Coordinates of N, CA, C and O in Angstrom, one line a residue:
M1 N 124.5 198.6 -155.5 CA 125.2 197.4 -155.3 C 125.1 196.5 -156.6 O 124.0 196.4 -157.1
A2 N 126.1 196.0 -156.8 CA 126.1 195.2 -158.1 C 125.9 193.7 -157.7 O 126.5 193.1 -156.6
F3 N 125.0 192.9 -158.4 CA 124.7 191.6 -158.1 C 125.3 190.7 -159.1 O 125.7 191.0 -160.2
E4 N 125.4 189.5 -158.8 CA 125.9 188.4 -159.6 C 124.8 187.8 -160.5 O 123.7 187.7 -160.0
Y5 N 125.2 187.7 -161.7 CA 124.1 187.1 -162.6 C 124.9 186.2 -163.5 O 125.5 186.3 -164.6
P6 N 125.0 184.8 -163.0 CA 125.7 183.7 -163.8 C 125.4 183.6 -165.2 O 124.1 183.8 -165.6
E7 N 126.4 183.6 -166.0 CA 126.3 183.7 -167.5 C 125.6 182.5 -168.1 O 124.9 182.4 -169.2
E8 N 125.5 181.4 -167.4 CA 124.8 180.1 -168.0 C 123.4 180.3 -167.7 O 122.7 179.2 -168.4
L9 N 122.9 181.2 -167.1 CA 121.5 181.2 -166.9 C 120.8 182.3 -167.9 O 121.4 183.1 -168.4
K10 N 119.4 181.9 -168.1 CA 118.8 183.0 -168.8 C 117.6 183.6 -167.7 O 117.3 182.9 -166.9
Y11 N 117.3 184.8 -168.1 CA 116.5 185.6 -167.2 C 115.3 186.1 -167.8 O 115.4 186.6 -168.9
L12 N 114.2 186.4 -167.0 CA 113.0 186.9 -167.3 C 112.8 188.3 -166.9 O 113.5 188.8 -165.8
D13 N 111.9 189.1 -167.5 CA 111.7 190.6 -167.2 C 111.1 190.5 -165.7 O 111.4 191.4 -165.0
S14 N 110.4 189.4 -165.3 CA 109.8 189.3 -163.9 C 110.7 188.6 -162.8 O 110.4 188.4 -161.9
H15 N 112.0 188.7 -163.4 CA 113.3 188.3 -162.5 C 113.4 186.7 -162.0 O 114.2 186.4 -161.1
E16 N 112.7 185.9 -162.8 CA 113.0 184.5 -162.6 C 114.3 184.3 -163.4 O 114.5 185.0 -164.5
Y17 N 115.0 183.1 -163.0 CA 116.1 182.7 -163.8 C 115.7 181.1 -164.1 O 115.0 180.6 -163.4
V18 N 116.3 180.7 -165.2 CA 116.2 179.4 -165.6 C 117.6 178.8 -166.1 O 118.4 179.5 -166.8
R19 N 117.9 177.6 -165.8 CA 119.1 176.8 -166.1 C 118.6 175.6 -166.8 O 118.0 174.9 -166.2
I20 N 118.9 175.4 -168.1 CA 118.6 174.4 -168.9 C 119.7 173.4 -169.0 O 120.8 173.6 -169.4
E21 N 119.5 172.1 -168.6 CA 120.4 171.0 -168.6 C 119.8 169.9 -169.3 O 119.0 169.2 -168.7
G22 N 120.0 169.6 -170.8 CA 119.2 168.7 -171.4 C 117.7 169.0 -171.4 O 117.3 170.1 -171.9
D23 N 116.8 168.0 -170.7 CA 115.3 168.5 -171.0 C 115.0 168.9 -169.4 O 113.8 168.9 -169.2
S24 N 116.0 169.3 -168.6 CA 115.6 169.5 -167.3 C 116.0 171.2 -167.0 O 117.0 171.6 -167.5
A25 N 114.8 171.8 -166.5 CA 115.2 173.2 -166.1 C 115.1 173.4 -164.6 O 114.3 173.1 -163.9
T26 N 116.0 174.1 -164.2 CA 116.0 174.6 -162.8 C 115.8 176.1 -162.7 O 116.3 176.9 -163.4
I27 N 114.7 176.5 -162.1 CA 114.0 177.7 -162.0 C 114.1 178.3 -160.6 O 114.0 177.7 -159.6
G28 N 114.6 179.8 -160.3 CA 114.6 180.3 -159.2 C 114.3 181.9 -159.5 O 114.0 182.2 -160.5
I29 N 114.8 182.7 -158.5 CA 114.6 184.2 -158.7 C 115.9 184.8 -158.3 O 116.7 184.3 -157.6
S30 N 116.2 185.9 -159.1 CA 117.5 186.5 -159.1 C 117.8 187.3 -157.8 O 116.9 187.6 -157.0
A31 N 119.1 187.3 -157.6 CA 119.5 188.2 -156.5 C 119.1 189.5 -156.4 O 118.7 189.9 -155.3
F32 N 118.9 190.1 -157.6 CA 118.3 191.4 -157.7 C 116.9 191.5 -157.2 O 116.4 192.3 -156.3
A33 N 116.1 190.4 -157.5 CA 114.6 190.4 -157.1 C 114.6 190.2 -155.6 O 113.8 190.9 -155.0
I34 N 115.4 189.2 -155.1 CA 115.5 188.9 -153.6 C 115.8 190.3 -152.9 O 115.1 190.5 -151.9
D35 N 116.8 191.0 -153.4 CA 117.0 192.3 -152.8 C 115.9 193.3 -152.7 O 115.7 193.8 -151.7
Q36 N 115.3 193.3 -153.8 CA 114.1 194.3 -154.0 C 112.9 193.8 -152.9 O 112.3 194.7 -152.5
L37 N 112.8 192.7 -153.0 CA 111.7 192.1 -152.1 C 112.0 192.3 -150.5 O 111.1 192.6 -149.7
G38 N 113.2 192.3 -150.1 CA 113.5 192.4 -148.6 C 113.4 191.1 -148.0 O 113.6 190.0 -148.7
D39 N 113.0 191.2 -146.8 CA 112.9 190.0 -146.0 C 111.8 189.0 -146.6 O 110.7 189.4 -146.4
I40 N 112.1 187.8 -147.0 CA 111.2 186.9 -147.5 C 110.7 185.9 -146.3 O 111.4 185.4 -145.6
V41 N 109.2 186.1 -146.3 CA 108.7 185.3 -145.2 C 107.8 184.0 -145.6 O 107.5 183.2 -144.7
F42 N 107.6 183.9 -146.9 CA 106.6 182.9 -147.4 C 106.9 182.4 -148.9 O 107.1 183.3 -149.7
L43 N 106.8 181.3 -149.1 CA 107.1 180.6 -150.4 C 106.0 179.7 -150.7 O 105.9 178.9 -149.9
E44 N 105.4 179.8 -151.9 CA 104.4 178.9 -152.5 C 104.7 178.4 -153.7 O 104.9 179.1 -154.6
L45 N 104.9 177.0 -153.8 CA 105.4 176.3 -154.9 C 104.5 175.3 -155.3 O 103.8 174.8 -154.5
P46 N 104.5 174.8 -156.6 CA 103.7 173.9 -157.2 C 104.2 172.4 -156.5 O 105.3 172.5 -156.0
A47 N 103.4 171.4 -156.6 CA 103.7 170.1 -156.3 C 104.6 169.4 -157.4 O 104.2 169.6 -158.3
V48 N 105.3 168.4 -156.9 CA 106.0 167.4 -157.9 C 104.8 166.8 -158.7 O 103.7 166.3 -158.1
G49 N 104.9 166.7 -160.1 CA 103.9 166.3 -160.8 C 103.0 167.2 -161.5 O 102.3 167.0 -162.5
D50 N 103.1 168.6 -160.9 CA 102.1 169.6 -161.5 C 102.8 170.0 -162.8 O 104.0 169.9 -163.0
T51 N 102.0 170.7 -163.7 CA 102.5 171.2 -165.0 C 102.5 172.6 -164.7 O 101.4 173.2 -164.1
I52 N 103.5 173.3 -165.2 CA 103.7 174.7 -165.2 C 103.4 175.1 -166.7 O 104.0 174.4 -167.7
T53 N 103.1 176.3 -166.9 CA 103.0 176.8 -168.4 C 103.7 178.1 -168.5 O 103.5 179.1 -167.7
K54 N 104.5 178.1 -169.6 CA 105.4 179.3 -169.8 C 104.4 180.6 -169.8 O 103.4 180.5 -170.4
G55 N 105.0 181.6 -169.1 CA 104.3 183.0 -169.0 C 103.2 182.9 -167.9 O 102.7 184.1 -167.8
E56 N 102.9 181.9 -167.4 CA 101.9 182.0 -166.4 C 102.4 181.6 -164.9 O 103.6 181.2 -164.8
S57 N 101.9 182.0 -163.9 CA 102.2 181.9 -162.6 C 102.3 180.5 -162.1 O 101.6 179.6 -162.4
F58 N 103.4 180.0 -161.5 CA 103.6 178.8 -160.8 C 103.6 178.9 -159.4 O 103.8 177.9 -158.7
G59 N 103.5 180.1 -158.7 CA 103.8 180.2 -157.3 C 103.7 181.6 -156.8 O 103.7 182.5 -157.9
T60 N 104.0 181.9 -155.6 CA 104.2 183.2 -154.9 C 105.3 183.3 -154.2 O 105.7 182.2 -153.6
V61 N 106.0 184.4 -154.0 CA 106.9 184.8 -153.0 C 106.5 185.8 -152.3 O 106.1 186.9 -152.9
E62 N 106.4 185.8 -151.0 CA 106.0 186.9 -150.1 C 107.2 187.5 -149.3 O 107.8 186.7 -148.6
S63 N 107.2 188.8 -149.3 CA 108.1 189.5 -148.3 C 107.3 190.4 -147.3 O 106.1 190.3 -147.5
V64 N 108.0 191.0 -146.5 CA 107.3 191.9 -145.6 C 106.6 193.1 -146.4 O 105.9 193.7 -145.9
K65 N 107.4 193.3 -147.6 CA 106.9 194.4 -148.5 C 105.9 194.0 -149.4 O 105.0 194.8 -149.9
A66 N 105.9 192.8 -150.0 CA 104.9 192.6 -151.2 C 104.7 191.1 -151.4 O 105.5 190.2 -150.8
V67 N 103.7 190.7 -152.1 CA 103.5 189.4 -152.6 C 103.7 189.4 -154.1 O 102.9 190.3 -154.8
E68 N 104.5 188.6 -154.7 CA 104.8 188.7 -156.1 C 104.6 187.2 -156.6 O 104.9 186.2 -156.0
D69 N 104.0 187.2 -157.9 CA 103.9 186.0 -158.5 C 105.2 185.5 -159.0 O 106.1 186.2 -159.5
L70 N 105.3 184.3 -159.1 CA 106.5 183.6 -159.9 C 106.1 183.2 -161.2 O 105.0 182.3 -161.3
N71 N 106.7 183.6 -162.3 CA 106.3 183.4 -163.6 C 107.2 182.3 -164.3 O 108.4 182.4 -164.2
A72 N 106.6 181.4 -164.8 CA 107.2 180.1 -165.4 C 108.0 180.7 -166.9 O 107.4 181.1 -167.7
P73 N 109.3 180.4 -167.0 CA 110.0 180.7 -168.1 C 109.9 179.6 -169.2 O 110.2 179.7 -170.4
V74 N 109.4 178.3 -168.9 CA 109.1 177.1 -169.7 C 107.8 176.4 -169.3 O 107.4 176.7 -168.1
T75 N 107.4 175.6 -170.4 CA 106.3 174.8 -169.9 C 106.8 173.3 -169.6 O 107.7 173.0 -170.3
G76 N 106.3 172.8 -168.6 CA 106.8 171.4 -168.3 C 106.1 170.9 -167.1 O 105.2 171.5 -166.5
T77 N 106.7 169.7 -166.8 CA 106.2 169.0 -165.4 C 107.2 169.3 -164.2 O 108.5 168.9 -164.5
V78 N 106.7 169.6 -163.0 CA 107.6 169.7 -162.0 C 108.2 168.4 -161.5 O 107.4 167.6 -161.4
T79 N 109.3 168.2 -161.5 CA 110.0 167.0 -161.0 C 110.6 167.1 -159.6 O 110.9 166.0 -158.9
E80 N 110.8 168.4 -159.1 CA 111.4 168.4 -157.8 C 111.1 169.9 -157.4 O 111.0 170.8 -158.1
C81 N 110.7 170.0 -156.0 CA 110.6 171.2 -155.3 C 111.7 171.4 -154.3 O 111.9 170.4 -153.6
N82 N 112.0 172.6 -154.1 CA 113.1 173.0 -152.9 C 112.5 173.1 -151.8 O 112.1 174.2 -151.2
D83 N 112.1 172.0 -151.1 CA 111.4 172.1 -149.6 C 112.1 172.8 -148.7 O 111.7 173.3 -147.8
A84 N 113.5 172.8 -148.8 CA 114.2 173.5 -147.7 C 114.1 175.1 -147.8 O 114.0 175.8 -146.9
M85 N 113.8 175.6 -149.0 CA 113.5 177.0 -149.3 C 112.1 177.3 -148.8 O 111.9 178.2 -148.2
V86 N 111.2 176.3 -149.0 CA 109.7 176.5 -148.7 C 109.7 176.7 -147.1 O 109.0 177.4 -146.5
D87 N 110.5 175.8 -146.4 CA 110.5 175.7 -144.9 C 111.2 176.9 -144.4 O 110.9 177.2 -143.3
S88 N 112.4 177.5 -145.2 CA 113.0 178.6 -144.6 C 113.4 179.6 -145.7 O 114.4 179.8 -146.1
P89 N 112.2 180.2 -146.2 CA 112.4 181.0 -147.3 C 113.2 182.2 -147.1 O 113.9 182.8 -148.0
E90 N 113.5 182.6 -145.8 CA 114.5 183.6 -145.4 C 116.1 183.3 -145.9 O 116.8 184.2 -146.1
N91 N 116.2 182.1 -146.4 CA 117.5 181.6 -146.8 C 117.7 181.9 -148.3 O 118.9 181.4 -148.7
L92 N 116.6 182.2 -149.0 CA 116.7 182.4 -150.5 C 118.0 183.3 -150.8 O 118.7 183.0 -151.7
A93 N 118.1 184.3 -150.0 CA 119.3 185.3 -150.3 C 120.6 184.8 -150.2 O 121.5 185.4 -150.7
D94 N 120.8 183.8 -149.4 CA 122.0 183.1 -149.2 C 122.7 182.6 -150.4 O 123.9 182.8 -150.5
D95 N 122.0 182.0 -151.3 CA 122.8 181.4 -152.5 C 121.5 181.2 -153.5 O 121.1 180.1 -153.8
P96 N 121.2 182.3 -154.1 CA 119.9 182.2 -154.9 C 120.0 181.3 -156.2 O 119.2 180.7 -156.8
Y97 N 121.4 181.2 -156.6 CA 121.7 180.5 -158.0 C 122.1 179.0 -157.6 O 122.5 178.3 -158.5
G98 N 122.4 178.7 -156.3 CA 122.8 177.4 -156.0 C 121.7 176.7 -155.1 O 121.0 176.3 -155.6
D99 N 122.0 176.7 -153.8 CA 121.0 176.1 -152.8 C 119.6 176.8 -153.0 O 118.6 176.2 -152.4
G100 N 119.6 178.0 -153.4 CA 118.2 178.7 -153.3 C 117.3 178.7 -154.5 O 116.3 179.3 -154.7
W101 N 117.5 177.6 -155.4 CA 116.7 177.2 -156.5 C 115.3 176.7 -156.0 O 115.1 176.6 -154.7
L102 N 114.1 177.1 -156.8 CA 112.9 176.9 -156.4 C 112.4 175.5 -156.9 O 111.9 174.7 -156.0
I103 N 112.3 175.2 -158.2 CA 111.6 174.0 -158.7 C 112.7 173.6 -160.0 O 113.4 174.3 -160.4
K104 N 112.4 172.3 -160.1 CA 113.0 171.6 -161.1 C 112.0 171.1 -162.2 O 110.9 170.6 -161.6
V105 N 112.0 171.1 -163.5 CA 111.0 170.9 -164.4 C 111.6 170.2 -165.6 O 112.8 170.5 -166.1
K106 N 110.8 169.1 -166.1 CA 111.1 168.4 -167.2 C 110.5 169.2 -168.2 O 109.2 169.3 -168.4
V107 N 111.3 169.8 -169.2 CA 110.7 170.8 -170.1 C 110.1 170.2 -171.4 O 110.7 169.2 -171.9
E108 N 109.1 170.6 -171.7 CA 108.4 170.3 -173.2 C 109.1 170.6 -174.3 O 109.3 169.9 -175.3
N109 N 109.5 171.9 -174.2 CA 110.1 172.6 -175.5 C 111.2 173.5 -175.0 O 111.1 174.7 -174.5
P110 N 112.6 173.0 -175.1 CA 113.7 173.8 -174.8 C 113.8 175.3 -175.4 O 114.3 176.1 -175.0
D111 N 113.2 175.4 -176.7 CA 113.2 176.7 -177.2 C 112.3 177.8 -176.5 O 112.4 178.9 -176.8
D112 N 111.6 177.3 -175.5 CA 110.8 178.3 -174.6 C 111.7 179.5 -174.2 O 111.3 180.5 -173.9
I113 N 112.9 179.1 -173.9 CA 113.8 180.1 -173.3 C 114.5 181.1 -174.5 O 115.2 182.0 -174.1
D114 N 114.2 180.8 -175.6 CA 114.8 181.5 -176.7 C 114.6 183.2 -176.4 O 115.4 184.0 -176.9
D115 N 113.4 183.6 -175.9 CA 113.1 184.9 -175.8 C 113.6 185.5 -174.5 O 113.5 186.7 -174.2
A116 N 114.1 184.7 -173.6 CA 114.7 185.0 -172.3 C 115.9 185.9 -172.5 O 116.7 185.8 -173.5
M117 N 116.4 186.6 -171.5 CA 117.5 187.7 -171.6 C 118.8 186.9 -171.1 O 118.7 185.8 -170.3
S118 N 119.8 187.2 -171.7 CA 121.3 186.8 -171.2 C 121.4 187.5 -170.0 O 120.9 188.5 -169.6
A119 N 122.5 187.0 -169.2 CA 123.0 187.7 -168.0 C 123.4 189.1 -168.2 O 122.9 190.1 -167.5
K120 N 124.1 189.5 -169.4 CA 124.5 190.8 -169.8 C 123.2 191.8 -170.0 O 123.1 192.9 -169.5
E121 N 122.2 191.2 -170.7 CA 120.9 191.9 -170.9 C 120.2 192.2 -169.7 O 119.5 193.3 -169.5
Y122 N 120.1 191.2 -168.8 CA 119.3 191.3 -167.5 C 119.9 192.4 -166.7 O 119.5 193.3 -166.1
S123 N 121.3 192.2 -166.7 CA 122.0 193.1 -165.7 C 121.9 194.6 -166.2 O 121.7 195.3 -165.3
A124 N 122.0 194.8 -167.4 CA 121.8 196.0 -168.0 C 120.3 196.6 -167.7 O 120.3 197.8 -167.3
K125 N 119.3 195.8 -167.6 CA 118.0 196.2 -167.5 C 117.8 196.6 -166.0 O 117.2 197.6 -165.7
V126 N 118.4 195.8 -165.2 CA 118.0 196.0 -163.6 C 118.9 196.9 -163.0 O 118.8 197.6 -162.2
E127 N 120.2 197.0 -163.7 CA 121.1 197.8 -162.9 C 121.3 199.2 -163.6 O 121.9 200.2 -163.3
G128 N 120.5 199.1 -164.9 CA 120.5 200.5 -165.5 C 121.7 200.9 -166.2 O 122.0 202.0 -166.4
D129 N 122.4 199.9 -166.6 CA 123.6 200.2 -167.5 C 123.5 200.6 -168.7 O 122.5 200.1 -169.4

């Protein structure tokens, strides 16, 4: 099954995506990751005001199959958490790149995403093209 990987996003090996708009980053997990996890039953996210650090865990996503760390693609301060997804994590798969975002962050250094993958690179990695 081919998944959608929006071109304007950058992707990590660990399947998080990031959308940078000015000094704001929207972070979530890819459709591929959600599919691999299966039924998502629990989501743990940082609180507004918390600092996340690039390359470090900022929360977890739990499915009936596994518990996976969420890895930060950037360093910054959490400005918003998607409480709707925390309350109903099973809805993540409905719109992972829209309503299914996880956190928004005020980014300290936009260059943090320079080593992240493009949609094409990520698609090739996970789809094996």
